[in-house]
mmCIF file of C-alpha atoms in Angstrom:
data_model
loop_
_atom_site.group_PDB
_atom_site.id
_atom_site.type_symbol
_atom_site.label_atom_id
_atom_site.label_comp_id
_atom_site.label_asym_id
_atom_site.label_seq_id
_atom_site.Cartn_x
_atom_site.Cartn_y
_atom_site.Cartn_z
ATOM 1 C CA MET A 47 6.287 -26.235 2.504
ATOM 2 C CA ALA A 48 3.804 -23.541 3.508
ATOM 3 C CA SER A 49 0.484 -22.660 1.919
ATOM 4 C CA LEU A 50 -0.340 -18.943 1.899
ATOM 5 C CA LEU A 51 -3.618 -17.151 1.288
ATOM 6 C CA VAL A 52 -2.776 -13.565 0.278
ATOM 7 C CA THR A 53 -5.794 -11.275 0.398
ATOM 8 C CA GLY A 54 -5.637 -8.263 -1.903
ATOM 9 C CA GLY A 55 -2.731 -9.931 -3.686
ATOM 10 C CA ALA A 56 -3.591 -8.332 -7.032
ATOM 11 C CA GLY A 57 -3.154 -4.851 -5.615
ATOM 12 C CA PHE A 58 -0.033 -2.720 -5.296
ATOM 13 C CA ILE A 59 1.687 -4.010 -2.158
ATOM 14 C CA GLY A 60 0.062 -7.429 -2.283
ATOM 15 C CA SER A 61 1.319 -8.242 -5.780
ATOM 16 C CA ASN A 62 4.817 -7.094 -4.886
ATOM 17 C CA PHE A 63 4.684 -9.363 -1.843
ATOM 18 C CA VAL A 64 3.559 -12.322 -3.980
ATOM 19 C CA ALA A 65 6.539 -11.720 -6.281
ATOM 20 C CA HIS A 66 8.903 -11.503 -3.304
ATOM 21 C CA TRP A 67 7.580 -14.583 -1.546
ATOM 22 C CA THR A 68 7.427 -16.845 -4.606
ATOM 23 C CA ALA A 69 10.994 -15.838 -5.509
ATOM 24 C CA THR A 70 12.340 -16.574 -2.035
ATOM 25 C CA HIS A 71 10.081 -19.574 -1.243
ATOM 26 C CA PRO A 72 9.609 -21.318 -4.607
ATOM 27 C CA ASN A 73 8.209 -24.499 -3.071
ATOM 28 C CA ASP A 74 5.380 -22.791 -1.189
ATOM 29 C CA ARG A 75 1.834 -22.636 -2.470
ATOM 30 C CA VAL A 76 0.371 -19.135 -2.868
ATOM 31 C CA THR A 77 -3.326 -18.453 -3.402
ATOM 32 C CA VAL A 78 -4.460 -14.880 -3.998
ATOM 33 C CA LEU A 79 -7.964 -13.806 -2.994
ATOM 34 C CA ASP A 80 -8.903 -10.495 -4.601
ATOM 35 C CA LEU A 81 -12.224 -8.960 -5.586
ATOM 36 C CA LEU A 82 -10.530 -7.052 -8.438
ATOM 37 C CA THR A 83 -12.155 -3.745 -7.628
ATOM 38 C CA TYR A 84 -10.729 -0.692 -9.388
ATOM 39 C CA ALA A 85 -7.311 -0.986 -7.668
ATOM 40 C CA GLY A 86 -6.917 -4.747 -8.224
ATOM 41 C CA ASN A 87 -5.354 -5.847 -11.487
ATOM 42 C CA ARG A 88 -4.812 -9.332 -12.923
ATOM 43 C CA ALA A 89 -1.835 -7.986 -14.837
ATOM 44 C CA ASN A 90 0.001 -7.334 -11.562
ATOM 45 C CA LEU A 91 0.332 -11.098 -11.156
ATOM 46 C CA ASP A 92 1.488 -11.892 -14.690
ATOM 47 C CA GLY A 93 4.290 -14.434 -14.579
ATOM 48 C CA GLN A 94 3.777 -15.219 -10.888
ATOM 49 C CA PRO A 95 3.277 -18.861 -9.848
ATOM 50 C CA ALA A 96 0.198 -18.016 -7.802
ATOM 51 C CA GLU A 97 -3.454 -18.986 -8.146
ATOM 52 C CA LEU A 98 -5.882 -16.066 -8.370
ATOM 53 C CA VAL A 99 -9.334 -16.559 -6.875
ATOM 54 C CA VAL A 100 -11.708 -13.678 -7.555
ATOM 55 C CA GLY A 101 -13.811 -13.176 -4.468
ATOM 56 C CA ASP A 102 -14.723 -11.027 -1.478
ATOM 57 C CA ILE A 103 -12.956 -11.284 1.884
ATOM 58 C CA ARG A 104 -16.359 -10.668 3.502
ATOM 59 C CA ASP A 105 -17.493 -14.056 2.141
ATOM 60 C CA GLU A 106 -16.654 -16.187 5.177
ATOM 61 C CA ALA A 107 -17.803 -19.398 3.502
ATOM 62 C CA LEU A 108 -15.468 -18.807 0.553
ATOM 63 C CA VAL A 109 -12.528 -18.058 2.863
ATOM 64 C CA SER A 110 -13.231 -21.220 4.854
ATOM 65 C CA GLU A 111 -13.382 -23.290 1.675
ATOM 66 C CA LEU A 112 -10.054 -21.890 0.469
ATOM 67 C CA ILE A 113 -8.345 -22.545 3.805
ATOM 68 C CA ASP A 114 -9.596 -26.139 3.731
ATOM 69 C CA SER A 115 -9.108 -27.008 0.052
ATOM 70 C CA ARG A 116 -5.693 -25.310 -0.289
ATOM 71 C CA GLN A 117 -4.566 -26.452 3.179
ATOM 72 C CA VAL A 118 -3.742 -22.849 4.037
ATOM 73 C CA ASP A 119 -1.602 -22.365 7.134
ATOM 74 C CA THR A 120 -0.723 -18.676 6.657
ATOM 75 C CA ILE A 121 -2.964 -15.738 5.820
ATOM 76 C CA VAL A 122 -1.300 -12.488 4.739
ATOM 77 C CA HIS A 123 -4.006 -9.844 4.822
ATOM 78 C CA PHE A 124 -3.481 -6.862 2.492
ATOM 79 C CA ALA A 125 -7.023 -6.403 1.181
ATOM 80 C CA ALA A 126 -8.287 -2.946 2.119
ATOM 81 C CA GLU A 127 -9.778 0.240 0.849
ATOM 82 C CA SER A 128 -6.799 2.539 1.338
ATOM 83 C CA HIS A 129 -7.170 6.008 -0.185
ATOM 84 C CA VAL A 130 -7.850 8.749 2.369
ATOM 85 C CA ASP A 131 -9.582 11.074 -0.098
ATOM 86 C CA ARG A 132 -11.957 8.305 -1.136
ATOM 87 C CA SER A 133 -12.726 7.556 2.510
ATOM 88 C CA ILE A 134 -13.735 11.184 3.072
ATOM 89 C CA LEU A 135 -16.031 11.143 0.039
ATOM 90 C CA GLY A 136 -17.480 7.678 0.704
ATOM 91 C CA PRO A 137 -16.635 6.068 4.069
ATOM 92 C CA ASP A 138 -19.092 3.155 3.897
ATOM 93 C CA ALA A 139 -16.904 1.004 1.656
ATOM 94 C CA PHE A 140 -14.013 1.401 4.092
ATOM 95 C CA ILE A 141 -16.056 0.091 6.999
ATOM 96 C CA GLU A 142 -17.391 -2.792 4.917
ATOM 97 C CA THR A 143 -14.020 -3.974 3.606
ATOM 98 C CA ASN A 144 -11.550 -2.984 6.298
ATOM 99 C CA VAL A 145 -13.619 -3.829 9.375
ATOM 100 C CA LEU A 146 -16.227 -6.389 8.354
ATOM 101 C CA GLY A 147 -13.906 -8.022 5.829
ATOM 102 C CA THR A 148 -11.139 -8.448 8.371
ATOM 103 C CA HIS A 149 -13.608 -9.871 10.863
ATOM 104 C CA ALA A 150 -14.847 -12.439 8.338
ATOM 105 C CA LEU A 151 -11.263 -13.563 7.750
ATOM 106 C CA LEU A 152 -10.599 -13.841 11.470
ATOM 107 C CA LYS A 153 -13.733 -15.911 12.025
ATOM 108 C CA ALA A 154 -12.828 -18.308 9.234
ATOM 109 C CA ALA A 155 -9.234 -18.588 10.474
ATOM 110 C CA ARG A 156 -10.315 -19.253 14.049
ATOM 111 C CA LYS A 157 -12.719 -21.966 12.953
ATOM 112 C CA ALA A 158 -10.169 -23.707 10.745
ATOM 113 C CA TRP A 159 -7.062 -23.333 12.864
ATOM 114 C CA VAL A 160 -7.822 -22.739 16.528
ATOM 115 C CA ASP A 161 -10.793 -25.061 16.737
ATOM 116 C CA GLY A 162 -8.884 -27.579 14.614
ATOM 117 C CA GLY A 163 -5.657 -27.300 16.616
ATOM 118 C CA LYS A 164 -3.497 -26.590 13.545
ATOM 119 C CA PRO A 165 -0.240 -24.560 13.439
ATOM 120 C CA HIS A 166 -0.880 -21.284 11.669
ATOM 121 C CA ARG A 167 -0.129 -17.575 11.275
ATOM 122 C CA PHE A 168 -2.478 -14.679 10.536
ATOM 123 C CA HIS A 169 -0.512 -11.596 9.483
ATOM 124 C CA HIS A 170 -2.359 -8.299 9.245
ATOM 125 C CA VAL A 171 -0.906 -5.427 7.183
ATOM 126 C CA SER A 172 -1.801 -2.015 8.580
ATOM 127 C CA THR A 173 -0.665 1.607 8.382
ATOM 128 C CA ASP A 174 1.057 4.277 10.434
ATOM 129 C CA GLU A 175 -2.021 6.467 9.945
ATOM 130 C CA VAL A 176 -3.751 4.703 12.847
ATOM 131 C CA TYR A 177 -1.439 6.653 15.189
ATOM 132 C CA GLY A 178 -2.749 10.037 14.057
ATOM 133 C CA THR A 179 -0.485 12.993 13.410
ATOM 134 C CA LEU A 180 2.815 14.277 14.819
ATOM 135 C CA GLY A 181 4.116 17.744 15.560
ATOM 136 C CA PRO A 182 7.448 18.870 14.053
ATOM 137 C CA SER A 183 9.496 17.828 17.102
ATOM 138 C CA ASP A 184 7.443 14.847 18.301
ATOM 139 C CA PRO A 185 9.181 11.463 18.473
ATOM 140 C CA ALA A 186 8.371 9.007 15.681
ATOM 141 C CA PHE A 187 5.534 6.510 16.034
ATOM 142 C CA ARG A 188 6.402 3.457 18.104
ATOM 143 C CA GLU A 189 4.404 0.273 18.460
ATOM 144 C CA ASP A 190 3.100 1.538 21.814
ATOM 145 C CA THR A 191 2.040 4.955 20.493
ATOM 146 C CA PRO A 192 -1.665 5.465 21.376
ATOM 147 C CA TYR A 193 -4.063 5.197 18.463
ATOM 148 C CA ALA A 194 -5.611 8.479 17.275
ATOM 149 C CA PRO A 195 -6.972 7.982 13.722
ATOM 150 C CA ASN A 196 -8.143 11.152 11.981
ATOM 151 C CA SER A 197 -9.821 9.936 8.771
ATOM 152 C CA PRO A 198 -12.481 7.316 8.021
ATOM 153 C CA TYR A 199 -9.718 5.279 6.350
ATOM 154 C CA SER A 200 -7.375 5.290 9.339
ATOM 155 C CA ALA A 201 -10.283 4.722 11.745
ATOM 156 C CA SER A 202 -11.323 1.627 9.792
ATOM 157 C CA LYS A 203 -7.755 0.307 9.845
ATOM 158 C CA ALA A 204 -7.477 0.994 13.568
ATOM 159 C CA ALA A 205 -10.653 -1.006 14.128
ATOM 160 C CA SER A 206 -9.258 -3.927 12.129
ATOM 161 C CA ASP A 207 -5.984 -3.786 14.114
ATOM 162 C CA HIS A 208 -7.955 -4.056 17.349
ATOM 163 C CA LEU A 209 -9.952 -7.003 16.040
ATOM 164 C CA VAL A 210 -6.761 -8.874 15.153
ATOM 165 C CA ARG A 211 -5.345 -8.180 18.615
ATOM 166 C CA ALA A 212 -8.597 -9.339 20.257
ATOM 167 C CA TYR A 213 -8.660 -12.611 18.324
ATOM 168 C CA HIS A 214 -5.150 -13.370 19.534
ATOM 169 C CA HIS A 215 -5.772 -12.556 23.181
ATOM 170 C CA THR A 216 -9.317 -13.936 23.401
ATOM 171 C CA TYR A 217 -9.242 -16.972 21.143
ATOM 172 C CA GLY A 218 -5.543 -17.838 20.872
ATOM 173 C CA LEU A 219 -5.247 -17.137 17.147
ATOM 174 C CA THR A 220 -1.570 -16.765 16.231
ATOM 175 C CA THR A 221 -1.419 -13.253 14.818
ATOM 176 C CA THR A 222 1.072 -10.544 13.962
ATOM 177 C CA THR A 223 0.487 -7.014 12.716
ATOM 178 C CA SER A 224 2.749 -4.625 10.832
ATOM 179 C CA ASN A 225 2.189 -0.883 10.537
ATOM 180 C CA CYS A 226 3.980 0.677 7.592
ATOM 181 C CA SER A 227 4.775 4.160 6.352
ATOM 182 C CA ASN A 228 3.965 5.523 2.854
ATOM 183 C CA ASN A 229 4.839 2.968 0.184
ATOM 184 C CA TYR A 230 5.981 3.657 -3.372
ATOM 185 C CA GLY A 231 7.350 1.555 -6.214
ATOM 186 C CA PRO A 232 6.242 -0.649 -9.142
ATOM 187 C CA PHE A 233 2.520 -1.318 -9.684
ATOM 188 C CA HIS A 234 1.513 1.630 -7.478
ATOM 189 C CA PHE A 235 -2.020 2.570 -8.464
ATOM 190 C CA PRO A 236 -2.108 6.017 -10.132
ATOM 191 C CA GLU A 237 -4.341 7.777 -7.619
ATOM 192 C CA LYS A 238 -1.543 8.121 -5.023
ATOM 193 C CA LEU A 239 0.980 10.960 -4.902
ATOM 194 C CA ILE A 240 4.055 9.574 -6.664
ATOM 195 C CA PRO A 241 2.422 7.646 -9.553
ATOM 196 C CA LEU A 242 -0.217 10.343 -10.020
ATOM 197 C CA PHE A 243 2.410 13.038 -10.329
ATOM 198 C CA ILE A 244 4.606 10.937 -12.601
ATOM 199 C CA LEU A 245 1.754 10.520 -15.065
ATOM 200 C CA ASN A 246 0.542 14.117 -14.733
ATOM 201 C CA THR A 247 4.051 15.355 -15.422
ATOM 202 C CA LEU A 248 4.331 13.185 -18.531
ATOM 203 C CA HIS A 249 1.011 14.512 -19.833
ATOM 204 C CA GLY A 250 1.489 18.167 -18.916
ATOM 205 C CA ARG A 251 -1.302 18.140 -16.352
ATOM 206 C CA SER A 252 -1.484 20.151 -13.155
ATOM 207 C CA LEU A 253 0.306 18.850 -10.062
ATOM 208 C CA PRO A 254 -2.291 19.701 -7.354
ATOM 209 C CA ILE A 255 -0.608 20.093 -3.966
ATOM 210 C CA TYR A 256 -2.658 20.253 -0.777
ATOM 211 C CA GLY A 257 -2.138 23.328 1.411
ATOM 212 C CA ASP A 258 1.489 24.405 1.611
ATOM 213 C CA GLY A 259 2.872 20.985 0.650
ATOM 214 C CA MET A 260 4.778 20.690 3.924
ATOM 215 C CA GLN A 261 3.002 17.560 5.119
ATOM 216 C CA VAL A 262 5.745 15.136 6.120
ATOM 217 C CA ARG A 263 5.722 11.413 5.346
ATOM 218 C CA ASP A 264 8.187 8.568 5.867
ATOM 219 C CA TRP A 265 8.682 7.000 2.422
ATOM 220 C CA LEU A 266 9.132 3.231 2.157
ATOM 221 C CA HIS A 267 10.003 1.391 -1.043
ATOM 222 C CA VAL A 268 7.555 -1.462 -1.526
ATOM 223 C CA GLU A 269 10.376 -4.008 -1.877
ATOM 224 C CA ASP A 270 11.669 -3.048 1.571
ATOM 225 C CA HIS A 271 8.145 -3.311 2.944
ATOM 226 C CA CYS A 272 7.753 -6.815 1.529
ATOM 227 C CA ARG A 273 11.039 -7.919 3.077
ATOM 228 C CA GLY A 274 9.843 -6.533 6.400
ATOM 229 C CA ILE A 275 6.521 -8.367 6.184
ATOM 230 C CA ALA A 276 8.291 -11.622 5.340
ATOM 231 C CA ALA A 277 10.543 -11.185 8.370
ATOM 232 C CA VAL A 278 7.533 -10.652 10.647
ATOM 233 C CA ILE A 279 5.764 -13.727 9.272
ATOM 234 C CA GLN A 280 8.824 -15.906 9.723
ATOM 235 C CA HIS A 281 10.259 -14.565 12.964
ATOM 236 C CA GLY A 282 7.765 -12.195 14.610
ATOM 237 C CA ARG A 283 6.477 -13.049 18.073
ATOM 238 C CA PRO A 284 2.800 -14.045 18.166
ATOM 239 C CA GLY A 285 0.505 -11.234 19.215
ATOM 240 C CA GLU A 286 3.117 -8.555 18.513
ATOM 241 C CA THR A 287 3.045 -5.482 16.296
ATOM 242 C CA TYR A 288 6.050 -4.309 14.266
ATOM 243 C CA ASN A 289 6.499 -0.925 12.615
ATOM 244 C CA ILE A 290 8.130 -0.993 9.171
ATOM 245 C CA GLY A 291 9.554 2.288 7.876
ATOM 246 C CA GLY A 292 11.788 3.511 5.108
ATOM 247 C CA GLY A 293 13.934 5.970 7.034
ATOM 248 C CA ALA A 294 13.101 8.737 4.536
ATOM 249 C CA GLU A 295 11.077 11.400 6.336
ATOM 250 C CA LEU A 296 10.368 14.118 3.763
ATOM 251 C CA PRO A 297 7.834 16.908 3.168
ATOM 252 C CA ASN A 298 5.581 16.361 0.170
ATOM 253 C CA ILE A 299 6.928 19.425 -1.611
ATOM 254 C CA ARG A 300 10.452 18.013 -1.546
ATOM 255 C CA VAL A 301 9.204 14.696 -2.909
ATOM 256 C CA ILE A 302 7.461 16.538 -5.742
ATOM 257 C CA ASP A 303 10.468 18.739 -6.513
ATOM 258 C CA THR A 304 12.759 15.688 -6.551
ATOM 259 C CA LEU A 305 10.401 13.896 -8.908
ATOM 260 C CA CYS A 306 10.168 16.894 -11.238
ATOM 261 C CA ALA A 307 13.957 17.209 -11.345
ATOM 262 C CA GLU A 308 14.333 13.506 -12.112
ATOM 263 C CA VAL A 309 11.820 13.727 -14.969
ATOM 264 C CA ASP A 310 13.666 16.749 -16.406
ATOM 265 C CA LYS A 311 16.970 14.888 -16.196
ATOM 266 C CA LEU A 312 15.627 11.854 -18.048
ATOM 267 C CA PHE A 313 14.082 13.960 -20.817
ATOM 268 C CA ALA A 314 17.351 15.845 -21.259
ATOM 269 C CA ALA A 315 19.244 12.571 -21.624
ATOM 270 C CA ASP A 316 16.758 10.751 -23.875
ATOM 271 C CA SER A 317 15.214 12.631 -26.834
ATOM 272 C CA ALA A 318 12.836 9.732 -27.494
ATOM 273 C CA LEU A 319 10.870 10.673 -24.372
ATOM 274 C CA ALA A 320 9.845 13.982 -25.935
ATOM 275 C CA GLU A 321 8.408 12.070 -28.888
ATOM 276 C CA ARG A 322 6.505 9.708 -26.591
ATOM 277 C CA PHE A 323 5.211 12.442 -24.272
ATOM 278 C CA PRO A 324 5.035 15.694 -26.289
ATOM 279 C CA ASP A 325 2.738 17.382 -23.743
ATOM 280 C CA ALA A 326 5.286 17.122 -20.942
ATOM 281 C CA PRO A 327 6.940 20.483 -20.162
ATOM 282 C CA ALA A 328 10.303 18.724 -20.277
ATOM 283 C CA ALA A 329 9.638 17.789 -23.915
ATOM 284 C CA SER A 330 10.084 21.462 -24.826
ATOM 285 C CA GLY A 331 12.841 22.195 -22.337
ATOM 286 C CA LYS A 332 10.594 23.659 -19.638
ATOM 287 C CA PRO A 333 10.794 22.582 -15.988
ATOM 288 C CA SER A 334 8.261 20.017 -14.851
ATOM 289 C CA SER A 335 7.902 22.016 -11.650
ATOM 290 C CA SER A 336 5.982 24.645 -13.659
ATOM 291 C CA LEU A 337 2.970 22.313 -13.331
ATOM 292 C CA LYS A 338 2.794 22.710 -9.544
ATOM 293 C CA THR A 339 -0.491 24.143 -8.279
ATOM 294 C CA PHE A 340 -1.433 24.663 -4.637
ATOM 295 C CA VAL A 341 -5.024 23.778 -3.747
ATOM 296 C CA THR A 342 -7.164 23.925 -0.619
ATOM 297 C CA ASP A 343 -6.057 21.407 1.992
ATOM 298 C CA ARG A 344 -8.277 18.402 2.595
ATOM 299 C CA PRO A 345 -10.330 18.086 5.813
ATOM 300 C CA GLY A 346 -8.479 16.663 8.817
ATOM 301 C CA HIS A 347 -5.190 16.364 6.944
ATOM 302 C CA ASP A 348 -2.489 14.811 9.146
ATOM 303 C CA ARG A 349 0.603 17.006 9.228
ATOM 304 C CA ARG A 350 3.397 14.514 9.857
ATOM 305 C CA TYR A 351 3.996 10.776 10.025
ATOM 306 C CA ALA A 352 7.269 9.194 11.095
ATOM 307 C CA ILE A 353 8.060 5.570 11.883
ATOM 308 C CA ASP A 354 10.400 4.233 14.563
ATOM 309 C CA CYS A 355 11.282 0.719 13.364
ATOM 310 C CA HIS A 356 13.912 -0.115 15.999
ATOM 311 C CA LYS A 357 11.832 -3.046 17.253
ATOM 312 C CA ALA A 358 11.769 -4.676 13.806
ATOM 313 C CA THR A 359 15.496 -4.048 13.452
ATOM 314 C CA ALA A 360 16.383 -5.454 16.867
ATOM 315 C CA GLU A 361 14.126 -8.514 16.748
ATOM 316 C CA LEU A 362 13.964 -9.319 13.036
ATOM 317 C CA GLY A 363 17.077 -7.736 11.520
ATOM 318 C CA TYR A 364 14.981 -5.485 9.300
ATOM 319 C CA GLU A 365 16.705 -2.549 7.570
ATOM 320 C CA PRO A 366 15.510 -0.663 4.462
ATOM 321 C CA LYS A 367 17.858 -1.127 1.509
ATOM 322 C CA HIS A 368 16.551 1.604 -0.789
ATOM 323 C CA SER A 369 17.417 5.247 -0.337
ATOM 324 C CA PHE A 370 14.575 7.514 -1.377
ATOM 325 C CA GLU A 371 16.570 9.004 -4.259
ATOM 326 C CA SER A 372 17.529 5.648 -5.770
ATOM 327 C CA GLY A 373 14.084 4.179 -5.128
ATOM 328 C CA LEU A 374 12.318 7.114 -6.755
ATOM 329 C CA ALA A 375 14.581 6.973 -9.818
ATOM 330 C CA GLN A 376 13.890 3.233 -10.127
ATOM 331 C CA THR A 377 10.137 3.828 -9.767
ATOM 332 C CA LEU A 378 10.076 6.532 -12.433
ATOM 333 C CA ARG A 379 11.989 4.287 -14.807
ATOM 334 C CA TRP A 380 9.499 1.469 -14.122
ATOM 335 C CA TYR A 381 6.570 3.686 -15.146
ATOM 336 C CA LEU A 382 8.368 4.765 -18.304
ATOM 337 C CA ASP A 383 9.076 1.120 -19.147
ATOM 338 C CA HIS A 384 5.521 -0.091 -18.391
ATOM 339 C CA GLU A 385 3.358 2.344 -20.308
ATOM 340 C CA ASP A 386 0.971 -0.411 -21.406
ATOM 341 C CA TRP A 387 0.236 -1.214 -17.749
ATOM 342 C CA TRP A 388 -0.789 2.268 -16.679
ATOM 343 C CA ARG A 389 -2.504 3.174 -19.945
ATOM 344 C CA GLY A 390 -4.711 0.125 -19.521
ATOM 345 C CA ILE A 391 -5.751 1.471 -16.122
ATOM 346 C CA LEU A 392 -6.267 5.093 -17.111
ATOM 347 C CA ASP A 393 -8.240 4.189 -20.223
ATOM 348 C CA GLY A 394 -10.298 1.411 -18.654
ATOM 349 C CA SER A 395 -11.945 0.407 -15.416
ATOM 350 C CA TYR A 396 -10.431 3.120 -13.236
ATOM 351 C CA ARG A 397 -11.726 6.002 -15.357
ATOM 352 C CA GLN A 398 -15.188 4.458 -15.484
ATOM 353 C CA TRP A 399 -15.173 3.871 -11.723
ATOM 354 C CA VAL A 400 -14.114 7.428 -10.885
ATOM 355 C CA GLU A 401 -16.672 8.951 -13.225
ATOM 356 C CA THR A 402 -19.430 6.761 -11.790
ATOM 357 C CA ASN A 403 -18.600 7.302 -8.120
ATOM 358 C CA TYR A 404 -16.954 10.705 -7.939
ATOM 359 C CA GLY A 405 -17.930 12.594 -11.067
ATOM 360 C CA GLY A 406 -14.421 12.286 -12.484
ATOM 361 C CA ARG A 407 -12.830 14.191 -9.605
ATOM 362 C CA GLN A 408 -9.077 13.752 -9.428
ATOM 363 C CA THR A 409 -7.518 13.884 -5.981
ATOM 364 C CA ALA A 410 -4.607 16.078 -4.985
ATOM 365 C CA ALA A 411 -1.327 15.123 -3.359
ATOM 366 C CA GLY A 412 -0.976 14.781 0.343
#
């Protein structure tokens, strides 16, 4: 029986991981540490057999107390500021959480586990954005691709990756790191491309597309990501990094067009949707794609990401199960079936937070 401390476990990927792990390891103890900032949500953990502790990963004393009192032997570290646009507008929070927060966790883990001689695992969840950007014909990111972060967000994640590596090589902490591609799926916070555009389409709002919309991303369903993380925790070699991708390298404009077509198809098949969302173009038989608007590209926008996950496949048996088309259709259906969840966010803490910090500015897709 293992005892896990999942940081950021009330967020998008973290809560999906908690659901995956508790379903596949019902006898393990799972404690979630989450500050419940705007992207953290208690409701994401409804029905999960996990304890939620509201607190800051920068609080080393709290982390140490949780490791000791819950007999934690595995830390799965999701907690991070993660939105590139927000990092451009306000980078300080990204340094505080992603760098200093990770360091506080590492210090507490070293003290409890290395100094105490206890078996353990510290798994750090990172991003493909630390590798920078790719040209159209460049090979996909590998684990040995040199780091070249281009935004305050990716720079802060790169710094945290290096700290995790250093604590393994210098102090003997048993660590692993995974770098993932763009996630999507249930509980995705509605500031990111797919959930933002789902909700904008339903409400007849503009779909703001950065530049020409030809930025390429490798799309990874969150359930596949969680399976990959679990495989790394259970079978990954200490000190190693594993890339986890979805095998769906697509330009943003194609993602948006596919989403619009899927929305139109659902409205055509279900007249009740027009009653629920009368402002949607599809409610009156118009194409959702009519909402597309091209806006000025953001500063330093990476052109292409692509993940080579052969190492995870060869060593861990990882393979994505979701095609992008099936995963997107499932995700859209989830948002239609969980209106109370996203309305609670849009009408509550998120709106207040955006208005306070960014004057209500809504980010574009990219």
